[in-house]
Structure formats: structure tokens, C-alpha cells
mmCIF file of C-alpha atoms and ligand atoms in Angstrom:
data_model
loop_
_atom_site.group_PDB
_atom_site.id
_atom_site.type_symbol
_atom_site.label_atom_id
_atom_site.label_comp_id
_atom_site.label_asym_id
_atom_site.label_seq_id
_atom_site.Cartn_x
_atom_site.Cartn_y
_atom_site.Cartn_z
ATOM 1 C CA UNK A 133 -10.159 -21.830 -16.256
ATOM 2 C CA UNK A 134 -9.152 -18.948 -18.518
ATOM 3 C CA UNK A 135 -8.045 -15.815 -16.699
ATOM 4 C CA UNK A 136 -9.304 -12.610 -18.227
ATOM 5 C CA UNK A 137 -7.199 -9.534 -17.534
ATOM 6 C CA UNK A 138 -8.959 -6.257 -18.180
ATOM 7 C CA UNK A 139 -6.842 -3.456 -19.589
ATOM 8 C CA UNK A 140 -7.967 0.012 -18.690
ATOM 9 C CA UNK A 141 -6.428 2.486 -21.092
ATOM 10 C CA UNK A 142 -3.560 1.779 -23.487
ATOM 11 C CA UNK A 143 -0.130 0.933 -22.218
ATOM 12 C CA UNK A 144 2.653 -1.432 -23.096
ATOM 13 C CA UNK A 145 1.202 -4.905 -23.568
ATOM 14 C CA UNK A 146 1.933 -7.423 -20.841
ATOM 15 C CA UNK A 147 4.217 -10.353 -21.695
ATOM 16 C CA UNK A 148 2.918 -13.119 -23.913
ATOM 17 C CA UNK A 149 3.982 -15.649 -21.303
ATOM 18 C CA UNK A 150 0.932 -14.657 -19.319
ATOM 19 C CA UNK A 151 -1.278 -15.783 -22.153
ATOM 20 C CA UNK A 152 0.703 -18.923 -22.929
ATOM 21 C CA UNK A 153 0.440 -20.079 -19.327
ATOM 22 C CA UNK A 154 -3.183 -19.262 -18.698
ATOM 23 C CA UNK A 155 -4.129 -22.883 -19.179
ATOM 24 C CA UNK A 156 -1.635 -24.018 -16.533
ATOM 25 C CA UNK A 157 -2.932 -26.786 -14.356
ATOM 26 C CA UNK A 158 -4.674 -25.221 -11.387
ATOM 27 C CA UNK A 159 -4.322 -26.479 -7.844
ATOM 28 C CA UNK A 160 -0.583 -26.011 -7.912
ATOM 29 C CA UNK A 161 -0.536 -24.454 -4.437
ATOM 30 C CA UNK A 162 2.798 -24.411 -2.741
ATOM 31 C CA UNK A 163 4.587 -23.420 -5.953
ATOM 32 C CA UNK A 164 5.763 -19.848 -5.448
ATOM 33 C CA UNK A 165 4.331 -16.948 -7.429
ATOM 34 C CA UNK A 166 7.286 -16.237 -9.742
ATOM 35 C CA UNK A 167 7.010 -13.782 -12.617
ATOM 36 C CA UNK A 168 8.743 -13.873 -15.996
ATOM 37 C CA UNK A 169 11.615 -11.813 -14.552
ATOM 38 C CA UNK A 170 12.273 -14.233 -11.699
ATOM 39 C CA UNK A 171 10.702 -12.116 -8.981
ATOM 40 C CA UNK A 172 9.047 -14.199 -6.264
ATOM 41 C CA UNK A 173 5.885 -12.581 -4.916
ATOM 42 C CA UNK A 174 5.467 -12.825 -1.173
ATOM 43 C CA UNK A 175 3.566 -9.655 -0.287
ATOM 44 C CA UNK A 176 -0.135 -9.056 -0.932
ATOM 45 C CA UNK A 177 -1.546 -5.608 -0.177
ATOM 46 C CA UNK A 178 -5.251 -5.795 0.430
ATOM 47 C CA UNK A 179 -7.310 -2.650 0.092
ATOM 48 C CA UNK A 180 -10.337 -3.011 2.323
ATOM 49 C CA UNK A 181 -12.251 0.051 1.179
ATOM 50 C CA UNK A 182 -11.884 3.138 -0.993
ATOM 51 C CA UNK A 183 -13.662 5.248 1.646
ATOM 52 C CA UNK A 184 -11.645 7.484 3.941
ATOM 53 C CA UNK A 185 -11.984 9.860 6.864
ATOM 54 C CA UNK A 186 -9.504 12.282 5.247
ATOM 55 C CA UNK A 187 -9.185 13.795 1.778
ATOM 56 C CA UNK A 188 -5.418 14.129 1.265
ATOM 57 C CA UNK A 189 -4.845 16.308 -1.780
ATOM 58 C CA UNK A 190 -2.356 13.892 -3.375
ATOM 59 C CA UNK A 191 -4.775 10.973 -3.072
ATOM 60 C CA UNK A 192 -8.444 11.974 -3.266
ATOM 61 C CA UNK A 193 -10.460 14.878 -4.612
ATOM 62 C CA UNK A 194 -12.368 16.945 -2.079
ATOM 63 C CA UNK A 195 -15.670 16.185 -3.741
ATOM 64 C CA UNK A 196 -17.002 14.238 -6.668
ATOM 65 C CA UNK A 197 -15.021 11.082 -6.051
ATOM 66 C CA UNK A 198 -16.441 8.104 -7.920
ATOM 67 C CA UNK A 199 -16.869 5.510 -5.179
ATOM 68 C CA UNK A 200 -16.642 1.810 -5.860
ATOM 69 C CA UNK A 201 -20.068 0.172 -6.019
ATOM 70 C CA UNK A 202 -20.969 -1.198 -2.588
ATOM 71 C CA UNK A 203 -22.145 -4.466 -4.142
ATOM 72 C CA UNK A 204 -18.664 -5.069 -5.536
ATOM 73 C CA UNK A 205 -16.821 -4.635 -2.231
ATOM 74 C CA UNK A 206 -15.413 -7.928 -0.995
ATOM 75 C CA UNK A 207 -16.863 -9.309 2.215
ATOM 76 C CA UNK A 208 -14.839 -10.788 5.058
ATOM 77 C CA UNK A 209 -15.104 -14.369 3.780
ATOM 78 C CA UNK A 210 -14.075 -13.338 0.269
ATOM 79 C CA UNK A 211 -11.025 -11.443 1.486
ATOM 80 C CA UNK A 212 -9.931 -14.318 3.680
ATOM 81 C CA UNK A 213 -10.541 -16.756 0.840
ATOM 82 C CA UNK A 214 -8.148 -14.898 -1.476
ATOM 83 C CA UNK A 215 -5.613 -14.548 1.350
ATOM 84 C CA UNK A 216 -5.799 -18.276 2.087
ATOM 85 C CA UNK A 217 -5.082 -19.209 -1.536
ATOM 86 C CA UNK A 218 -2.295 -16.615 -1.687
ATOM 87 C CA UNK A 219 -0.690 -17.964 1.501
ATOM 88 C CA UNK A 220 -0.789 -21.465 0.023
ATOM 89 C CA UNK A 221 1.103 -20.058 -2.970
ATOM 90 C CA UNK A 222 3.831 -18.632 -0.765
ATOM 91 C CA UNK A 223 2.592 -15.141 0.161
ATOM 92 C CA UNK A 224 3.971 -14.454 3.629
ATOM 93 C CA UNK A 225 2.968 -10.834 4.281
ATOM 94 C CA UNK A 226 -0.476 -9.308 4.066
ATOM 95 C CA UNK A 227 -0.739 -5.538 4.408
ATOM 96 C CA UNK A 228 -4.221 -4.149 4.985
ATOM 97 C CA UNK A 229 -4.767 -0.736 3.513
ATOM 98 C CA UNK A 230 -7.282 1.365 1.628
ATOM 99 C CA UNK A 231 -8.780 3.992 1.665
ATOM 100 C CA UNK A 232 -8.834 3.867 5.421
ATOM 101 C CA UNK A 233 -8.829 0.243 6.606
ATOM 102 C CA UNK A 234 -10.089 1.146 10.091
ATOM 103 C CA UNK A 235 -13.407 2.224 8.562
ATOM 104 C CA UNK A 236 -14.240 -1.447 8.017
ATOM 105 C CA UNK A 237 -16.434 -2.712 10.842
ATOM 106 C CA UNK A 238 -15.019 -6.224 10.377
ATOM 107 C CA UNK A 239 -11.404 -5.079 10.605
ATOM 108 C CA UNK A 240 -10.535 -7.077 13.747
ATOM 109 C CA UNK A 241 -12.096 -10.186 12.242
ATOM 110 C CA UNK A 242 -10.180 -9.726 8.984
ATOM 111 C CA UNK A 243 -6.902 -9.410 10.904
ATOM 112 C CA UNK A 244 -7.668 -12.402 13.103
ATOM 113 C CA UNK A 245 -8.605 -14.690 10.241
ATOM 114 C CA UNK A 246 -5.667 -13.740 8.057
ATOM 115 C CA UNK A 247 -3.246 -14.037 10.976
ATOM 116 C CA UNK A 248 -4.350 -17.650 11.414
ATOM 117 C CA UNK A 249 -3.129 -18.571 7.918
ATOM 118 C CA UNK A 250 0.068 -20.510 7.427
ATOM 119 C CA UNK A 251 2.610 -20.571 4.601
ATOM 120 C CA UNK A 252 3.313 -23.896 2.817
ATOM 121 C CA UNK A 253 6.169 -24.359 5.333
ATOM 122 C CA UNK A 254 3.722 -24.109 8.204
ATOM 123 C CA UNK A 255 4.996 -20.688 9.279
ATOM 124 C CA UNK A 256 2.513 -18.042 10.435
ATOM 125 C CA UNK A 257 1.993 -15.210 7.974
ATOM 126 C CA UNK A 258 2.639 -11.560 8.896
ATOM 127 C CA UNK A 259 -0.236 -9.104 9.041
ATOM 128 C CA UNK A 260 0.527 -5.395 8.730
ATOM 129 C CA UNK A 261 -1.603 -2.301 8.292
ATOM 130 C CA UNK A 262 -1.222 1.149 6.770
ATOM 131 C CA UNK A 263 -3.617 3.633 8.344
ATOM 132 C CA UNK A 264 -4.162 7.326 8.855
ATOM 133 C CA UNK A 265 -4.308 6.452 12.558
ATOM 134 C CA UNK A 266 -7.619 8.130 13.293
ATOM 135 C CA UNK A 267 -9.429 5.199 14.865
ATOM 136 C CA UNK A 268 -6.400 3.434 16.278
ATOM 137 C CA UNK A 269 -7.034 4.191 19.963
ATOM 138 C CA UNK A 270 -10.396 2.354 19.669
ATOM 139 C CA UNK A 271 -9.082 -0.661 17.817
ATOM 140 C CA UNK A 272 -5.442 -1.224 18.612
ATOM 141 C CA UNK A 273 -5.738 -3.561 21.628
ATOM 142 C CA UNK A 274 -8.138 -5.823 19.725
ATOM 143 C CA UNK A 275 -6.061 -5.660 16.553
ATOM 144 C CA UNK A 276 -2.951 -6.703 18.432
ATOM 145 C CA UNK A 277 -4.782 -9.511 20.173
ATOM 146 C CA UNK A 278 -6.038 -10.595 16.750
ATOM 147 C CA UNK A 279 -2.486 -10.856 15.413
ATOM 148 C CA UNK A 280 -1.622 -7.508 13.843
ATOM 149 C CA UNK A 281 2.164 -7.419 13.774
ATOM 150 C CA UNK A 282 3.192 -4.164 12.106
ATOM 151 C CA UNK A 283 1.814 -0.709 11.699
ATOM 152 C CA UNK A 284 2.511 2.213 9.348
ATOM 153 C CA UNK A 285 0.794 5.489 10.115
ATOM 154 C CA UNK A 286 0.644 8.359 7.637
ATOM 155 C CA UNK A 287 1.416 11.889 8.789
ATOM 156 C CA UNK A 288 2.630 14.621 6.438
ATOM 157 C CA UNK A 289 2.669 17.574 8.808
ATOM 158 C CA UNK A 290 2.542 18.292 12.506
ATOM 159 C CA UNK A 291 1.093 21.781 12.022
ATOM 160 C CA UNK A 292 -2.628 21.992 12.582
ATOM 161 C CA UNK A 293 -3.469 24.591 9.926
ATOM 162 C CA UNK A 294 -1.387 22.774 7.375
ATOM 163 C CA UNK A 295 -2.905 19.418 8.257
ATOM 164 C CA UNK A 296 -6.369 20.853 7.762
ATOM 165 C CA UNK A 297 -5.447 22.214 4.344
ATOM 166 C CA UNK A 298 -3.641 19.100 3.221
ATOM 167 C CA UNK A 299 -6.230 16.571 4.349
ATOM 168 C CA UNK A 300 -9.244 18.914 4.133
ATOM 169 C CA UNK A 301 -10.211 17.734 7.608
ATOM 170 C CA UNK A 302 -9.346 19.212 11.010
ATOM 171 C CA UNK A 303 -8.257 15.928 12.561
ATOM 172 C CA UNK A 304 -4.599 16.280 13.484
ATOM 173 C CA UNK A 305 -5.369 15.619 17.161
ATOM 174 C CA UNK A 306 -7.047 12.328 16.283
ATOM 175 C CA UNK A 307 -4.028 11.208 14.256
ATOM 176 C CA UNK A 308 -1.670 12.215 17.083
ATOM 177 C CA UNK A 309 -3.764 10.182 19.527
ATOM 178 C CA UNK A 310 -3.486 7.258 17.137
ATOM 179 C CA UNK A 311 0.293 7.608 17.027
ATOM 180 C CA UNK A 312 0.431 7.813 20.827
ATOM 181 C CA UNK A 313 -1.639 4.626 21.055
ATOM 182 C CA UNK A 314 0.706 2.912 18.603
ATOM 183 C CA UNK A 315 3.718 4.030 20.618
ATOM 184 C CA UNK A 316 2.172 2.592 23.796
ATOM 185 C CA UNK A 317 1.283 -0.648 22.030
ATOM 186 C CA UNK A 318 4.864 -1.747 21.636
ATOM 187 C CA UNK A 319 4.308 -2.784 17.996
ATOM 188 C CA UNK A 320 7.734 -2.279 16.446
ATOM 189 C CA UNK A 321 9.134 -1.151 14.163
ATOM 190 C CA UNK A 322 6.495 1.561 14.083
ATOM 191 C CA UNK A 323 6.695 3.504 10.828
ATOM 192 C CA UNK A 324 5.407 6.945 9.973
ATOM 193 C CA UNK A 325 4.898 7.710 6.268
ATOM 194 C CA UNK A 326 5.114 11.261 4.967
ATOM 195 C CA UNK A 327 4.702 12.362 1.361
ATOM 196 C CA UNK A 328 7.182 15.171 0.736
ATOM 197 C CA UNK A 329 5.604 18.063 -1.185
ATOM 198 C CA UNK A 330 7.105 21.276 -2.486
ATOM 199 C CA UNK A 331 5.841 24.432 -0.799
ATOM 200 C CA UNK A 332 3.532 22.280 1.302
ATOM 201 C CA UNK A 333 5.667 20.471 3.877
ATOM 202 C CA UNK A 334 9.221 20.569 2.496
ATOM 203 C CA UNK A 335 10.188 22.978 5.288
ATOM 204 C CA UNK A 336 9.108 20.360 7.851
ATOM 205 C CA UNK A 337 11.235 17.380 6.862
ATOM 206 C CA UNK A 338 13.612 17.682 9.809
ATOM 207 C CA UNK A 339 10.754 18.333 12.256
ATOM 208 C CA UNK A 340 8.939 15.228 11.025
ATOM 209 C CA UNK A 341 12.000 13.044 11.575
ATOM 210 C CA UNK A 342 12.453 14.546 15.052
ATOM 211 C CA UNK A 343 8.775 13.895 15.794
ATOM 212 C CA UNK A 344 9.159 10.253 14.734
ATOM 213 C CA UNK A 345 12.231 9.808 16.923
ATOM 214 C CA UNK A 346 10.316 11.224 19.913
ATOM 215 C CA UNK A 347 7.624 8.624 19.281
ATOM 216 C CA UNK A 348 10.024 5.728 18.845
ATOM 217 C CA UNK A 349 9.079 5.468 15.180
ATOM 218 C CA UNK A 350 10.910 5.411 11.828
ATOM 219 C CA UNK A 351 10.040 8.255 9.477
ATOM 220 C CA UNK A 352 9.800 7.259 5.810
ATOM 221 C CA UNK A 353 9.470 9.943 3.183
ATOM 222 C CA UNK A 354 7.591 8.999 0.034
ATOM 223 C CA UNK A 355 8.130 10.737 -3.289
ATOM 224 C CA UNK A 356 4.777 11.955 -4.515
ATOM 225 C CA UNK A 357 3.488 9.658 -7.252
ATOM 226 C CA UNK A 358 1.047 10.264 -10.100
ATOM 227 C CA UNK A 359 -1.811 8.498 -8.349
ATOM 228 C CA UNK A 360 -4.077 11.278 -7.186
ATOM 229 C CA UNK A 361 -7.679 10.851 -8.210
ATOM 230 C CA UNK A 362 -7.688 14.396 -9.592
ATOM 231 C CA UNK A 363 -4.736 13.659 -11.945
ATOM 232 C CA UNK A 364 -2.965 16.837 -10.851
ATOM 233 C CA UNK A 365 0.526 15.378 -10.269
ATOM 234 C CA UNK A 366 3.290 17.549 -11.640
ATOM 235 C CA UNK A 367 6.811 16.155 -11.925
ATOM 236 C CA UNK A 368 8.322 19.609 -11.701
ATOM 237 C CA UNK A 369 6.735 20.106 -8.291
ATOM 238 C CA UNK A 370 7.607 16.809 -6.660
ATOM 239 C CA UNK A 371 10.301 16.728 -3.980
ATOM 240 C CA UNK A 372 12.926 14.191 -5.011
ATOM 241 C CA UNK A 373 14.925 11.680 -2.984
ATOM 242 C CA UNK A 374 18.049 13.786 -3.636
ATOM 243 C CA UNK A 375 16.405 16.897 -2.215
ATOM 244 C CA UNK A 376 15.127 15.041 0.838
ATOM 245 C CA UNK A 377 18.605 13.680 1.561
ATOM 246 C CA UNK A 378 20.198 17.080 1.052
ATOM 247 C CA UNK A 379 17.808 18.673 3.539
ATOM 248 C CA UNK A 380 18.314 15.963 6.161
ATOM 249 C CA UNK A 381 22.092 16.070 5.719
ATOM 250 C CA UNK A 382 22.083 19.593 7.085
ATOM 251 C CA UNK A 383 20.969 18.195 10.441
ATOM 252 C CA UNK A 384 22.285 14.601 10.602
ATOM 253 C CA UNK A 385 25.106 12.586 9.181
ATOM 254 C CA UNK A 386 23.404 9.983 6.992
ATOM 255 C CA UNK A 387 24.930 6.518 6.624
ATOM 256 C CA UNK A 388 23.219 4.039 4.257
ATOM 257 C CA UNK A 389 21.807 0.965 5.982
ATOM 258 C CA UNK A 390 22.640 -2.151 3.904
ATOM 259 C CA UNK A 391 20.322 -5.122 3.322
ATOM 260 C CA UNK A 392 17.293 -3.479 1.794
ATOM 261 C CA UNK A 393 16.055 -6.657 0.064
ATOM 262 C CA UNK A 394 12.657 -6.114 -1.534
ATOM 263 C CA UNK A 395 11.708 -3.271 0.819
ATOM 264 C CA UNK A 396 10.476 -0.117 -0.907
ATOM 265 C CA UNK A 397 12.368 2.181 1.454
ATOM 266 C CA UNK A 398 16.085 2.820 1.324
ATOM 267 C CA UNK A 399 17.242 3.608 4.840
ATOM 268 C CA UNK A 400 19.927 5.777 6.383
ATOM 269 C CA UNK A 401 21.213 5.783 9.923
ATOM 270 C CA UNK A 402 21.038 9.190 11.592
ATOM 271 C CA UNK A 403 24.390 10.158 13.118
ATOM 272 C CA UNK A 404 25.611 7.193 15.190
ATOM 273 C CA UNK A 405 22.137 5.686 15.450
ATOM 274 C CA UNK A 406 20.076 4.000 16.631
ATOM 275 C CA UNK A 407 17.492 5.973 14.669
ATOM 276 C CA UNK A 408 17.030 5.696 10.924
ATOM 277 C CA UNK A 409 15.118 7.486 8.196
ATOM 278 C CA UNK A 410 13.758 5.928 5.024
ATOM 279 C CA UNK A 411 13.027 7.248 1.546
ATOM 280 C CA UNK A 412 10.658 5.565 -0.886
ATOM 281 C CA UNK A 413 11.811 6.988 -4.200
ATOM 282 C CA UNK A 414 9.346 5.358 -6.566
ATOM 283 C CA UNK A 415 9.767 8.096 -9.159
ATOM 284 C CA UNK A 416 13.467 9.012 -9.226
ATOM 285 C CA UNK A 417 14.972 5.689 -8.066
ATOM 286 C CA UNK A 418 12.446 2.935 -8.843
ATOM 287 C CA UNK A 419 12.970 -0.374 -7.078
ATOM 288 C CA UNK A 420 10.909 -2.508 -9.491
ATOM 289 C CA UNK A 421 13.709 -5.059 -9.955
ATOM 290 C CA UNK A 422 13.139 -6.338 -6.430
ATOM 291 C CA UNK A 423 9.383 -5.858 -6.240
ATOM 292 C CA UNK A 424 7.619 -8.772 -4.546
ATOM 293 C CA UNK A 425 4.189 -7.156 -4.201
ATOM 294 C CA UNK A 426 0.726 -7.795 -5.552
ATOM 295 C CA UNK A 427 -2.397 -5.818 -4.788
ATOM 296 C CA UNK A 428 -6.032 -6.693 -4.283
ATOM 297 C CA UNK A 429 -8.485 -3.817 -4.543
ATOM 298 C CA UNK A 430 -11.548 -3.573 -2.345
ATOM 299 C CA UNK A 431 -13.697 -4.538 -5.340
ATOM 300 C CA UNK A 432 -11.815 -7.723 -6.074
ATOM 301 C CA UNK A 433 -9.339 -6.650 -8.764
ATOM 302 C CA UNK A 434 -5.832 -8.065 -8.635
ATOM 303 C CA UNK A 435 -3.084 -5.695 -9.715
ATOM 304 C CA UNK A 436 0.589 -6.473 -10.209
ATOM 305 C CA UNK A 437 1.781 -2.860 -9.911
ATOM 306 C CA UNK A 438 0.559 0.403 -8.407
ATOM 307 C CA UNK A 439 0.865 1.932 -11.857
ATOM 308 C CA UNK A 440 -0.580 -0.872 -13.921
ATOM 309 C CA UNK A 441 -3.569 -0.210 -16.138
ATOM 310 C CA UNK A 442 -4.430 -3.915 -16.245
ATOM 311 C CA UNK A 443 -6.574 -5.594 -13.610
ATOM 312 C CA UNK A 444 -7.414 -9.262 -13.060
ATOM 313 C CA UNK A 445 -11.000 -9.626 -11.927
ATOM 314 C CA UNK A 446 -11.444 -12.078 -9.063
ATOM 315 C CA UNK A 447 -15.173 -11.543 -8.639
ATOM 316 C CA UNK A 448 -16.148 -14.317 -11.065
ATOM 317 C CA UNK A 449 -13.878 -16.754 -9.252
ATOM 318 C CA UNK A 450 -15.251 -15.668 -5.877
ATOM 319 C CA UNK A 451 -18.894 -15.238 -6.703
ATOM 320 C CA UNK A 452 -19.462 -17.707 -9.504
ATOM 321 C CA UNK A 453 -22.189 -17.548 -12.130
ATOM 322 C CA UNK A 454 -23.760 -14.420 -13.448
ATOM 323 C CA UNK A 455 -20.481 -12.624 -13.913
ATOM 324 C CA UNK A 456 -17.952 -12.514 -16.704
ATOM 325 C CA UNK A 457 -16.325 -15.929 -16.371
ATOM 326 C CA UNK A 458 -17.337 -19.571 -16.187
ATOM 327 C CA UNK A 459 -18.535 -20.446 -12.702
ATOM 328 C CA UNK A 460 -16.320 -22.347 -10.359
ATOM 329 C CA UNK A 461 -18.242 -25.088 -8.673
ATOM 330 C CA UNK A 462 -17.271 -26.181 -5.206
ATOM 331 C CA UNK A 463 -14.541 -24.950 -2.895
ATOM 332 C CA UNK A 464 -11.682 -26.713 -4.707
ATOM 333 C CA UNK A 465 -12.695 -25.240 -8.046
ATOM 334 C CA UNK A 466 -12.963 -21.777 -6.545
ATOM 335 C CA UNK A 467 -9.530 -22.110 -4.962
ATOM 336 C CA UNK A 468 -8.142 -23.205 -8.311
ATOM 337 C CA UNK A 469 -9.796 -20.290 -10.100
ATOM 338 C CA UNK A 470 -8.374 -17.800 -7.601
ATOM 339 C CA UNK A 471 -4.941 -19.352 -7.827
ATOM 340 C CA UNK A 472 -5.029 -19.268 -11.630
ATOM 341 C CA UNK A 473 -5.881 -15.590 -11.506
ATOM 342 C CA UNK A 474 -3.063 -14.902 -9.015
ATOM 343 C CA UNK A 475 -0.590 -16.664 -11.284
ATOM 344 C CA UNK A 476 -1.832 -14.860 -14.390
ATOM 345 C CA UNK A 477 -1.505 -11.539 -12.608
ATOM 346 C CA UNK A 478 2.063 -12.352 -11.577
ATOM 347 C CA UNK A 479 3.017 -13.576 -15.049
ATOM 348 C CA UNK A 480 1.622 -10.399 -16.550
ATOM 349 C CA UNK A 481 3.930 -8.188 -14.526
ATOM 350 C CA UNK A 482 6.155 -5.864 -16.512
ATOM 351 C CA UNK A 483 9.826 -5.446 -15.550
ATOM 352 C CA UNK A 484 9.149 -1.960 -14.240
ATOM 353 C CA UNK A 485 6.674 0.854 -14.059
ATOM 354 C CA UNK A 486 6.738 3.487 -16.754
ATOM 355 C CA UNK A 487 6.377 6.723 -14.795
ATOM 356 C CA UNK A 488 9.500 8.054 -16.457
ATOM 357 C CA UNK A 489 8.432 6.952 -19.926
ATOM 358 C CA UNK A 490 6.701 9.417 -22.265
ATOM 359 C CA UNK A 491 4.040 6.741 -22.911
ATOM 360 C CA UNK A 492 3.112 6.611 -19.212
ATOM 361 C CA UNK A 493 -0.597 6.688 -18.601
ATOM 362 C CA UNK A 494 -1.803 7.325 -15.067
ATOM 363 C CA UNK A 495 -4.120 4.560 -13.815
ATOM 364 C CA UNK A 496 -7.783 5.508 -13.762
ATOM 365 C CA UNK A 497 -8.053 4.674 -10.065
ATOM 366 C CA UNK A 498 -6.779 7.059 -7.446
ATOM 367 C CA UNK A 499 -4.496 5.755 -4.714
ATOM 368 C CA UNK A 500 -7.438 5.409 -2.318
ATOM 369 C CA UNK A 501 -9.061 2.913 -4.682
ATOM 370 C CA UNK A 502 -5.862 0.989 -5.448
ATOM 371 C CA UNK A 503 -4.483 0.602 -1.957
ATOM 372 C CA UNK A 504 -1.176 2.193 -1.049
HETATM 373 N N1 SAM B 201 -5.481 5.722 4.583
HETATM 374 C C1 SAM B 201 -4.295 5.023 4.926
HETATM 375 C C2 SAM B 201 -3.124 5.949 5.076
HETATM 376 O O1 SAM B 201 -3.217 7.094 4.640
HETATM 377 O O2 SAM B 201 -2.113 5.511 5.613
HETATM 378 C C3 SAM B 201 -3.949 3.904 3.964
HETATM 379 C C4 SAM B 201 -4.123 4.167 2.507
HETATM 380 S S1 SAM B 201 -3.044 5.399 1.810
HETATM 381 C C5 SAM B 201 -3.524 5.338 0.115
HETATM 382 C C6 SAM B 201 -1.480 4.554 1.878
HETATM 383 C C7 SAM B 201 -0.257 5.414 1.694
HETATM 384 O O3 SAM B 201 -0.256 5.917 0.385
HETATM 385 C C8 SAM B 201 -0.182 6.610 2.615
HETATM 386 O O4 SAM B 201 1.045 6.590 3.320
HETATM 387 C C9 SAM B 201 -0.231 7.797 1.693
HETATM 388 O O5 SAM B 201 0.544 8.863 2.151
HETATM 389 C C10 SAM B 201 0.314 7.210 0.415
HETATM 390 N N2 SAM B 201 -0.092 7.931 -0.780
HETATM 391 C C11 SAM B 201 -1.342 8.226 -1.193
HETATM 392 N N3 SAM B 201 -1.329 8.886 -2.365
HETATM 393 C C12 SAM B 201 -0.025 9.033 -2.710
HETATM 394 C C13 SAM B 201 0.665 9.629 -3.818
HETATM 395 N N4 SAM B 201 0.012 10.230 -4.803
HETATM 396 N N5 SAM B 201 2.015 9.567 -3.826
HETATM 397 C C14 SAM B 201 2.691 8.958 -2.827
HETATM 398 N N6 SAM B 201 2.108 8.370 -1.776
HETATM 399 C C15 SAM B 201 0.763 8.407 -1.706
HETATM 400 FE FE1 SF4 B 202 -7.256 8.728 3.049
HETATM 401 FE FE2 SF4 B 202 -4.870 7.591 3.197
HETATM 402 FE FE3 SF4 B 202 -5.730 8.725 0.890
HETATM 403 FE FE4 SF4 B 202 -5.156 10.292 2.933
HETATM 404 S S1 SF4 B 202 -3.704 8.942 1.846
HETATM 405 S S2 SF4 B 202 -7.013 10.415 1.653
HETATM 406 S S3 SF4 B 202 -5.733 9.063 4.652
HETATM 407 S S4 SF4 B 202 -6.565 6.938 1.857
#
């Protein structure tokens, strides 16, 4: 089956190898998802919805967001189907995200069914979630019982007025209850993500790390990326990795933790430990060379990079006739069509993102519709 990538906006073309190999024999499950730069892809981030209970300024506009069509949102079976084919091709970690993943009524089911998948070696896969934490107290016991293994919660400020301004919702208490529930749950390592922003929360970096330590969590600062739906990102205003480290150095002695592997965060030990802090410096210190991630949007588009303007539409493979590609008939044919699309997406991956390139074009989707 021919895979049809859709390019949204002009950017550097993806490698010809992706075209040359489109006719690869399907049903090659078990062969790892290796791109033309030798990177093996083992991490699939699944966005479950573009809807959210917050409206963080760096992610979504307050009003006028263009929501994904409800009819295009993948159902539970479709999500699990893609995950099953991905696991057979060597994906070992599935991170559920959004939008806000806990807004999905089938969230426990999705976790349970993905957690039952096995890698080609027969090993259980890992299921992780990134959430704003708001509905965690309701769901966490069931999520853990279903097989959720890791949790990242986002929190950019611990000041109520600031939280309300930044997220345009007065829900700090709900997030704090979510973090308390996560702390009680024993899921470790528990990670707290904070986007560092100039004149917004850059005077709170030390307080946020201290808050994380109190809650037995690892704070990870994220450099703000050009992924807001309002396209308002301004390089001159972003807080860089260097600035974050300089600020933290005034309070702690920072010692680099070796063995980062493909992880997006570089980590530093605080004083003599045991606590650490992480920085995800996607803009000033990109880690594309070790990237092992793919993304599936809530409306069935595979993406090989947060910043890519090319998407690989899985809906025809999942839903068959009536859409843009030849129908797959039968389960085996559908599996093969999904696998072909996964491989095409991987082969189309560029060596790195182009945020720092004058030709960079921000993706049309905001972060809430890509899946962070
Ligand atoms: N709603 C969930 C949450 O906030 O954790 C999951 C989805 S959210 C898009 C995933 C992560 O992306 C969050 O940690 C958020 O802070 C981060 N994020 C969103 N927009 C961003 C941007 N423009 N730059 C950097 N990080 C961003
Ligand atoms: Fe919602 Fe997460 Fe985006 Fe904030 S960062 S608006 S919580 S999806």
C-alpha cells in the first residue's frame, strides 16, 4: 500500500528514502523502526484529545481555537490498534497526552489495553501519561491498577493569581490535589514539568524545584517552544537553558547526571543529592540526534517530530474505504497498512528540527493538538 504523507506548509523536503521504500513489503513486524539516520524509534506519544480544562498561554488561545472534528477523533479500538502494531515493531513506551488526556472517558480502558501489549521480545510495554493533574484524584487508583507506570504533571507556578493568569482558569487547588494524589500513589519517578517564561515565572524557578522536592518529584524545566496555537512565540523572550542553570546555581551546586540516552531532559544533581533537576532545552540545545519518538495525534495523524509540517494520515488504514487511500481489507491488511505508514513516517524523519533555521515554519497545529 502506498503511504501518502501530507505536507502542511513549505519546509525542507523529507528524504527521498521515504519515497523509495514506500513499497516495502508490509507485515515486517518485529523489525525495528529505524530512520535514515540510524535512530531506532521506541517511544510513541499518543494524543488522546485536543480538548483541555486549562488554556495555558504558551499552548492554546483563550478563545477561537479550531477544534479537531469529533468524527476524526480516534476511538479506543483504533488507538489500541495502532499501539499494537507499533509494539510489534519495537515501540516499548507509550505516553498518553493531549490536550488533557484525563478528559477522555475511556482513559482507564486505553491504559489497560495498551499495558497488556508486549514487545517482540515478549516484554511488557511501558505506559506513561502527561497531564495537568486536574482529574488525577478521581482516576489515579484505577489508572495504576490498569497498568499506568509513570506520570508527568505540568505546573508552571505555585502562586494562585499567576496560575489563573497563565492558564486562564482558577484551578491551582485542583492541580495541587492531583500532585498530592500522585505523591501518595507511589508512582516514581514522579516528574513535574514547568515551562520557564520571562517576566511570568522566571522568579519562581527555585521555589518550583523546592516544591517538587517536597513532593518527592523531579522538576523539569522546559524551554518555551514555538508551538502555541496563537503563534506568539518570541525567541527574545524565552528563558534559555543557560539562564535556568545560572539561576539554580545560586541556590544549589549542580552536578551533571551522566547517562541521558534518548531522554529529552538533561539532569543535574542538586548539592550532594539525592534530588535532581532536569532541563529540556529543545531550542538552545536540541537533542534530535538521539530522538526515538513518534507522535500520533488525536485525529489519527502520525508525526515524526513536534515541529514537522508533514503528517502521515492513518485514518484510511484504520477506517478503510471512503477516505483518501485504498481500503485495507481484513485485520492483516489493516495491520500491514498501519505498519507501512509507521515506517514511512520514520523514514521521512529529518536529522533535526529547524527552529534555529531562518526557513523555520511553525506547524499549523498548536501543542494541544499535536500532543506534548
Ligand atoms: N495537558 C497535559 C499537560 O499540560 O501536561 C498534556 C499536554 S501538554 C501539551 C504537554 C506538555 O507540553 C506540558 O508539560 C506543557 O507544559 C508542554 N507545552 C505546551 N506548550 C508548550 C510550548 N509552547 N513550549 C514548551 N512546552 C509546552
Ligand atoms: Fe492544556 Fe496542557 Fe496545553 Fe496547558 S499545556 S493548555 S494543560 S494541553
